Coordinates of C-alpha atoms in Angstrom, one line a residue:
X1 CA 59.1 76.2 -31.3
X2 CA 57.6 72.7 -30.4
X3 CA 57.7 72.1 -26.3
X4 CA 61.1 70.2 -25.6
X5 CA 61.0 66.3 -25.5
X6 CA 61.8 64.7 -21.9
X7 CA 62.3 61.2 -22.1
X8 CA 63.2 61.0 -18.7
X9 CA 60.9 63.6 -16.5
X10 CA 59.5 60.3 -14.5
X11 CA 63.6 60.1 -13.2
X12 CA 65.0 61.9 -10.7
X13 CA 67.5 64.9 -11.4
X14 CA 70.8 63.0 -11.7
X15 CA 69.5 60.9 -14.3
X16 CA 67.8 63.6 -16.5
X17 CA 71.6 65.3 -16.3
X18 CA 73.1 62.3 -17.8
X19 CA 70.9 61.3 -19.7
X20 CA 68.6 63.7 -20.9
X21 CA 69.4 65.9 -24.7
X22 CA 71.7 63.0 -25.4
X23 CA 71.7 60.4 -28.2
X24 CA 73.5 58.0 -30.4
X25 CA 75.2 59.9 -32.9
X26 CA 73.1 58.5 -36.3
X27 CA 76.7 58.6 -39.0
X28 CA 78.9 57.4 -36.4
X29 CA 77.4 55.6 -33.9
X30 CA 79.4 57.9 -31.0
X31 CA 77.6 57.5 -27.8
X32 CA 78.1 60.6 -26.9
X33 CA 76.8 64.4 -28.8
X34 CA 79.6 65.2 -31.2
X35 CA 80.9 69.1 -31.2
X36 CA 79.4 71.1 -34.2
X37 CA 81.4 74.0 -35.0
X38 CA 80.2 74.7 -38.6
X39 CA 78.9 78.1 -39.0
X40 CA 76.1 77.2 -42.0
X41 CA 74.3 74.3 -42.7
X42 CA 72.3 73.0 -46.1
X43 CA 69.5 74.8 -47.4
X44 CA 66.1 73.1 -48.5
X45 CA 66.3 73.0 -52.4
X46 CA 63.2 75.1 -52.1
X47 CA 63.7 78.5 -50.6
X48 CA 60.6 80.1 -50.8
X49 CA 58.9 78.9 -47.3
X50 CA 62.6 79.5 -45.7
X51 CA 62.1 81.8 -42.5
X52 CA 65.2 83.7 -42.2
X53 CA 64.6 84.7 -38.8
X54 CA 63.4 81.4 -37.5
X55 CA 65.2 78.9 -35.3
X56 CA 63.4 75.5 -36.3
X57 CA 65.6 74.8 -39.0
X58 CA 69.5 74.5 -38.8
X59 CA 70.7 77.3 -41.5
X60 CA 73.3 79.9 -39.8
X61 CA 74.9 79.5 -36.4
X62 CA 73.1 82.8 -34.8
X63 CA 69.8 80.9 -35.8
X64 CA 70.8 78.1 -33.5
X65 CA 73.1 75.2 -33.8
X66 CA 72.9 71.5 -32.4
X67 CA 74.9 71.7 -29.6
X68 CA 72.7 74.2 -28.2
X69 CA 69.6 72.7 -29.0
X70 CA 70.7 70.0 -27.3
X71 CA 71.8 72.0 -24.1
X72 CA 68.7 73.6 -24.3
X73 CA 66.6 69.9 -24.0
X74 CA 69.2 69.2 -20.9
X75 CA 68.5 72.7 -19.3
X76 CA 64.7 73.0 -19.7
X77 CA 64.6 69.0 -18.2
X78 CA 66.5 70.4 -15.2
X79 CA 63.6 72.7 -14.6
X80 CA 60.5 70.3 -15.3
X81 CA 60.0 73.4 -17.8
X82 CA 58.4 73.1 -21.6
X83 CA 61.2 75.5 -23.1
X84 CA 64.8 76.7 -22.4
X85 CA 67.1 79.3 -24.6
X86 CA 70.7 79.0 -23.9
X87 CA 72.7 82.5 -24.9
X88 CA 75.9 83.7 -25.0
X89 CA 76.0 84.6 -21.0
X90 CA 73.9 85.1 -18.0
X91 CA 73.7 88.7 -18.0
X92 CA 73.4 87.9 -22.2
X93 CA 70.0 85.4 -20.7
X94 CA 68.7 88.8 -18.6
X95 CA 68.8 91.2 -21.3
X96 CA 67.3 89.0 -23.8
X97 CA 64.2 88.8 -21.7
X98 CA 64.3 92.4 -20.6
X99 CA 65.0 93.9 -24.2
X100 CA 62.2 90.9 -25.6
X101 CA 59.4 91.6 -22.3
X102 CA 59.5 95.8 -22.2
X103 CA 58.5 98.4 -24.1
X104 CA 58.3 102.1 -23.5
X105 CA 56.9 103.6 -20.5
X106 CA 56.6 100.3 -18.8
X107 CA 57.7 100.2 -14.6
X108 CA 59.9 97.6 -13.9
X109 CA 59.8 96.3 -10.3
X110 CA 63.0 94.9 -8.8
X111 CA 65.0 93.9 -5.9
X112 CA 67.0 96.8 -3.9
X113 CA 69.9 94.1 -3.6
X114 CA 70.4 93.3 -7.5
X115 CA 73.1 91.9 -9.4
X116 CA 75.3 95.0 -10.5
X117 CA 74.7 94.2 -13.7
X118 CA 70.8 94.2 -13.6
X119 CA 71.5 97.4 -11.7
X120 CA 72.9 99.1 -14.6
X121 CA 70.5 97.6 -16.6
X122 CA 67.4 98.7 -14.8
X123 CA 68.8 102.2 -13.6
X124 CA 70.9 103.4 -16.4
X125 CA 70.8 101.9 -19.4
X126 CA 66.9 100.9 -19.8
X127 CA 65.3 104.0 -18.4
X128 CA 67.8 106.3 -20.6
X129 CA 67.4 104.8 -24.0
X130 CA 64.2 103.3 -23.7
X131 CA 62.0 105.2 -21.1
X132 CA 61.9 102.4 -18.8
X133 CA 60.0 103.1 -15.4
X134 CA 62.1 101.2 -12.8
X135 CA 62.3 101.3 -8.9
X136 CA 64.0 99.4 -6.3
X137 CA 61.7 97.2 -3.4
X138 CA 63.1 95.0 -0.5
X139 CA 61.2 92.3 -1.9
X140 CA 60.8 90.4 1.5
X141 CA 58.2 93.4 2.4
X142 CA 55.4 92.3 0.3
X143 CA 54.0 95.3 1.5
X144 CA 56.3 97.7 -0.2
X145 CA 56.2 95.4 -3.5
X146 CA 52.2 96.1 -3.5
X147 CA 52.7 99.7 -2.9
X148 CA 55.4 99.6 -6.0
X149 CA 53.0 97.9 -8.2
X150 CA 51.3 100.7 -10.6
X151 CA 49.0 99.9 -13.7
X152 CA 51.9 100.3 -15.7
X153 CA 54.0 97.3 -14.3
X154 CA 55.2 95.1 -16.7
X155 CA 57.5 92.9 -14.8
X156 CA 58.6 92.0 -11.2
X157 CA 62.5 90.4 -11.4
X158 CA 63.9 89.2 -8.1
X159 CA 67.0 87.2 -7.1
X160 CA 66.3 84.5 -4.6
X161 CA 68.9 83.9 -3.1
X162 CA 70.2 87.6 -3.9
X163 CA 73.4 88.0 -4.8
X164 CA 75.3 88.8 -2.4
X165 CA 73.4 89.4 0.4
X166 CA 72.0 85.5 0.2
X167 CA 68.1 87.2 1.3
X168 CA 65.4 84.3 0.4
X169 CA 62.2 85.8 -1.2
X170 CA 58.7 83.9 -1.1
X171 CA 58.4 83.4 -5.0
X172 CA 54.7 82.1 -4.5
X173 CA 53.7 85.1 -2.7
X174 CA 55.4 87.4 -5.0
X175 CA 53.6 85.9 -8.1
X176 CA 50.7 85.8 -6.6
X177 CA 50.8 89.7 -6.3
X178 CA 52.6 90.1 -9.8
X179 CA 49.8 88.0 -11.7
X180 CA 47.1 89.9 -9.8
X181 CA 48.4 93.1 -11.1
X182 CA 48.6 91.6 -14.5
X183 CA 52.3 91.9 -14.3
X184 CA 55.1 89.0 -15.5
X185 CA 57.7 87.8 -12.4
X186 CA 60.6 86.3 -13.5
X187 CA 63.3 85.0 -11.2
X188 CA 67.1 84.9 -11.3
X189 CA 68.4 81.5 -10.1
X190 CA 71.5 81.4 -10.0
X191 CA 72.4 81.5 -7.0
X192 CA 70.1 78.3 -6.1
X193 CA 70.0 76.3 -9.9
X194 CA 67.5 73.8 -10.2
X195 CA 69.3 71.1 -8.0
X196 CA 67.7 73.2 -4.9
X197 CA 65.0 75.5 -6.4
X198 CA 62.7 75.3 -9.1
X199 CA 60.9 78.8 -9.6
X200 CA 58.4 77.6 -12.0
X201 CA 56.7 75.3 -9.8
X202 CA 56.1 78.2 -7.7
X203 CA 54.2 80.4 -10.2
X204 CA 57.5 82.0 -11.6
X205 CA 57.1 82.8 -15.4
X206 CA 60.8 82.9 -16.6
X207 CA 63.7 81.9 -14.9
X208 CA 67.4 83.0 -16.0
X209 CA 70.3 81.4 -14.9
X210 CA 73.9 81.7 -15.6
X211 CA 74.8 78.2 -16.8
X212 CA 78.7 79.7 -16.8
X213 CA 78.1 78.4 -12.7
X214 CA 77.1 75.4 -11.4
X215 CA 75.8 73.8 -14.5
X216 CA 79.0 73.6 -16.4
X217 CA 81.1 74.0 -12.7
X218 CA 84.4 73.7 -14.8
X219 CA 85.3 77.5 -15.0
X220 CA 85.5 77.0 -18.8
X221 CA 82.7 78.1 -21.0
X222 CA 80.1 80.9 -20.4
X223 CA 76.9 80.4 -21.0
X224 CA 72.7 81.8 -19.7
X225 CA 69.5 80.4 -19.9
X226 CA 66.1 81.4 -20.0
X227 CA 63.4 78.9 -18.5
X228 CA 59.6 79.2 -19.3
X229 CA 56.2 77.0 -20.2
X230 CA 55.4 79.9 -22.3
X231 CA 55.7 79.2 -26.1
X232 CA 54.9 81.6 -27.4
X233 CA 56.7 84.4 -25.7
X234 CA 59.7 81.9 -25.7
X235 CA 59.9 82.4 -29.4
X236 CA 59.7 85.9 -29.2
X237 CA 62.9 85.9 -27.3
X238 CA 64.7 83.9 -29.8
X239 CA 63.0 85.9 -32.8
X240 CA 63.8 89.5 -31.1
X241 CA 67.3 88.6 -29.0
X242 CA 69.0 85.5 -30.5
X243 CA 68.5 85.9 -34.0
X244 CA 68.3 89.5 -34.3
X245 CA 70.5 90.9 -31.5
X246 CA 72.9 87.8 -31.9
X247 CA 73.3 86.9 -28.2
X248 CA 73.6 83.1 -29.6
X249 CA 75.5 80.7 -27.8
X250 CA 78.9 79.2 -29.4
X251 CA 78.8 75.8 -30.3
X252 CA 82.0 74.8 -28.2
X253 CA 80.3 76.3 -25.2
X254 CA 77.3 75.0 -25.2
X255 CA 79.0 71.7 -25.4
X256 CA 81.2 72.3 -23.1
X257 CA 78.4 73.1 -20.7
X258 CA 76.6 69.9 -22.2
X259 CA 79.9 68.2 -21.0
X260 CA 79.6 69.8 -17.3
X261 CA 75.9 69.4 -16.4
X262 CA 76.1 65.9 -16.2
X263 CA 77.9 65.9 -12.5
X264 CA 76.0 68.5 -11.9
X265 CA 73.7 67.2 -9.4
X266 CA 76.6 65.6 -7.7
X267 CA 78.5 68.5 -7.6
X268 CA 76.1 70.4 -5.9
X269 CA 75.5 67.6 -3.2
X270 CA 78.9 68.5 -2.2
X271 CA 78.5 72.0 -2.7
X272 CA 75.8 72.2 -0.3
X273 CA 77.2 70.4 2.4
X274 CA 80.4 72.0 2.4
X275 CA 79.0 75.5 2.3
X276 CA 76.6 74.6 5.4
X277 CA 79.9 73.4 7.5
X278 CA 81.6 76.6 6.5
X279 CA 78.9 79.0 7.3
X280 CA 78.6 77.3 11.2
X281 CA 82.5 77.2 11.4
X282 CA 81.9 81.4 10.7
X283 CA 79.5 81.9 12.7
X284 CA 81.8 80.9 15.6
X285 CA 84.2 82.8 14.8
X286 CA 84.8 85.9 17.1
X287 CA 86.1 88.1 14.1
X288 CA 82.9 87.5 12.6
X289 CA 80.3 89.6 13.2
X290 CA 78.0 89.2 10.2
X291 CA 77.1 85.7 8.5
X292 CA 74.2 85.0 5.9
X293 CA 73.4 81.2 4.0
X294 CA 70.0 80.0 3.9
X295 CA 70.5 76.8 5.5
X296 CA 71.5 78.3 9.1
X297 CA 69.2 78.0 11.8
X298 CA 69.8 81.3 12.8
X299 CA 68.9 82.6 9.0
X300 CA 65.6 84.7 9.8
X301 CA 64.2 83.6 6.6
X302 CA 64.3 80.0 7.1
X303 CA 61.1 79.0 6.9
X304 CA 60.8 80.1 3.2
X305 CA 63.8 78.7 2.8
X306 CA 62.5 75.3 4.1
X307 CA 59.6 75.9 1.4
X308 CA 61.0 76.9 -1.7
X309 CA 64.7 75.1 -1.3
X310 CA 64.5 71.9 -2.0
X311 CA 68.0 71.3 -0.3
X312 CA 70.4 73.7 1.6
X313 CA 71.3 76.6 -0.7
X314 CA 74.7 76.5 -3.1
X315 CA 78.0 77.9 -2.3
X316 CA 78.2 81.4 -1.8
X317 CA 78.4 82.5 2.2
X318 CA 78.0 86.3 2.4
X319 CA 79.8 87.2 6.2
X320 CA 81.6 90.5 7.5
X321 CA 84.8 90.6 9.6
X322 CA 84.4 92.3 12.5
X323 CA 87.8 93.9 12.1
X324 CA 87.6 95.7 9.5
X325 CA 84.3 97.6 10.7
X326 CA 86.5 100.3 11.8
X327 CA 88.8 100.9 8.5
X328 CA 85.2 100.6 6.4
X329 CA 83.1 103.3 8.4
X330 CA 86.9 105.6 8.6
X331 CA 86.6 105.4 4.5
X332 CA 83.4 106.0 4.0
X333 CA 83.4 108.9 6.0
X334 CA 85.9 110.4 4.0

């Protein structure tokens, strides 16, 4: 698939959500994208050049449909990236690029703080049915990253900020190791989005986000994107996962997302603020004994916060109540 247009990449980030994947709508002359719910579209009177399994051309709603096309333009904008895939779900957006990126025998490198879903992804269900190789790092000791790195490695995945720890990783440096190993690093950013972080600009080859969060930021549609300037493996993904797995978006999703991302950037203006002043009223709390956002002073990685975020760091606070340390410790003793 042909690198996605951006009108509007010489704008800032709240324009290229408005404004950016949308257009006058050529029968009606709506100004805004219309919702496309059909399920097939018309054939080219000649079949014989039709690619079943391709997503250039509008056919069958698992090849693709407009209103994810469309998202797609919006999300890979957001990014400064040359491709996006939009799919059913985050965790939908992480398999694809797992199930499309790995084959058999290959060692997967990946955070010891993971999303439980990647968890069962990376110590259940990959290494049992395919013979995936995976171990768990504390990817803030680059020294124990190296030391995980074999031949073998196929991929380094890391969370940053981790979820739900909020721990910051140095995505440069981790690149930098993955690419000398001739491994692939991709980077879940959902916890950040591109409002605050940009992975690729940091030598990050894929990025996956759960669009079902601050993108769309209505709690009503479910959707995951993958992020990339590679081409080429981009349309693997959609050959292998979207087409032929049928992790596809719905149309009234994606539009519903389409809908959502453009107060995006002003949502998560708020977003960050609001989290900061909650994470300093916490920490003076005496109950409190444990509190982690990236935009405290206190936070031991802020300086790589201060490199890679752009702004302070999205909404989730991770903090422990100090009076429940007792009833936790009695239970897990039992």
């Amino acid at each position: 698939m042909a690198r996605k247009e951006n009108r509007f990449k010489d704008y800032d980030i709240t324009t290229q959500a408005i404004h950016t994947g949308t257009d006058y709508d050529k029968e009606t002359g709506a100004v805004r994208r219309p919702l496309h719910m059909a399920n097939s579209y018309k054939l080219p009177d000649d079949l014989s050049q039709v690619n079943y399994s391709s997503t250039d051309l509008l056919m069958y709603a698992r090849n693709g449909n407009p209103n994810q096309k469309w998202l797609e333009e919006k999300i890979a904008a957001l990014h400064g990236a040359d491709d996006a895939i939009v799919l059913a779900s985050g965790v939908a957006a992480l398999h694809a690029l797992f199930w499309t990126l790995l084959k058999n025998g290959d060692r997967v490198v990946y955070p010891n703080v993971s999303y439980m879903a990647v968890y069962r992804m990376f110590h259940e269900l990959f290494p049992e049915k395919f013979g995936i190789d995976a171990v768990m790092v504390d990817m803030t000791d680059l020294d124990a990253v190296k030391a995980a790195i074999t031949p073998g490695t196929r991929l380094v995945h890391i969370e940053t900020p981790d979820n739900p720890t909020n721990r910051v990783t140095d995505i440069e440096a981790l690149a930098k190791i993955a690419h000398e190993n001739g491994a692939i690093l991709s980077v879940d950013n959902t916890f950040a989005s591109p409002y605050n972080q940009r992975p690729l600009d940091f030598g990050a080859d894929f990025v996956v986000e759960s669009v079902t969060k601050y993108i769309n930021g209505h709690g009503d549609a479910q959707g995951g994107a993958i992020i990339s300037n590679d081409l080429e493996e981009m349309d693997r993904i959609r050959y292998e996962a979207q087409v032929n797995v049928g992790s596809v978006i719905s149309p009234f999703n994606a539009w519903q997302i389409f809908r959502g991302s453009v107060t995006f950037p002003l949502r998560m203006e708020r977003i960050n603020q609001s989290a900061l002043k909650i994470a300093e009223w916490l920490e003076q709390r005496e109950n409190v004994t444990f509190v982690s956002y990236p935009g405290l002073e206190s936070n031991a990685m802020l300086i790589i916060c201060v490199v890679f975020l752009v702004l302070l760091i999205g909404a989730a606070v991770a903090y422990k109540l100090g009076y429940l340390a007792p009833l936790i410790n009695n239970v897990t003793k039992k």
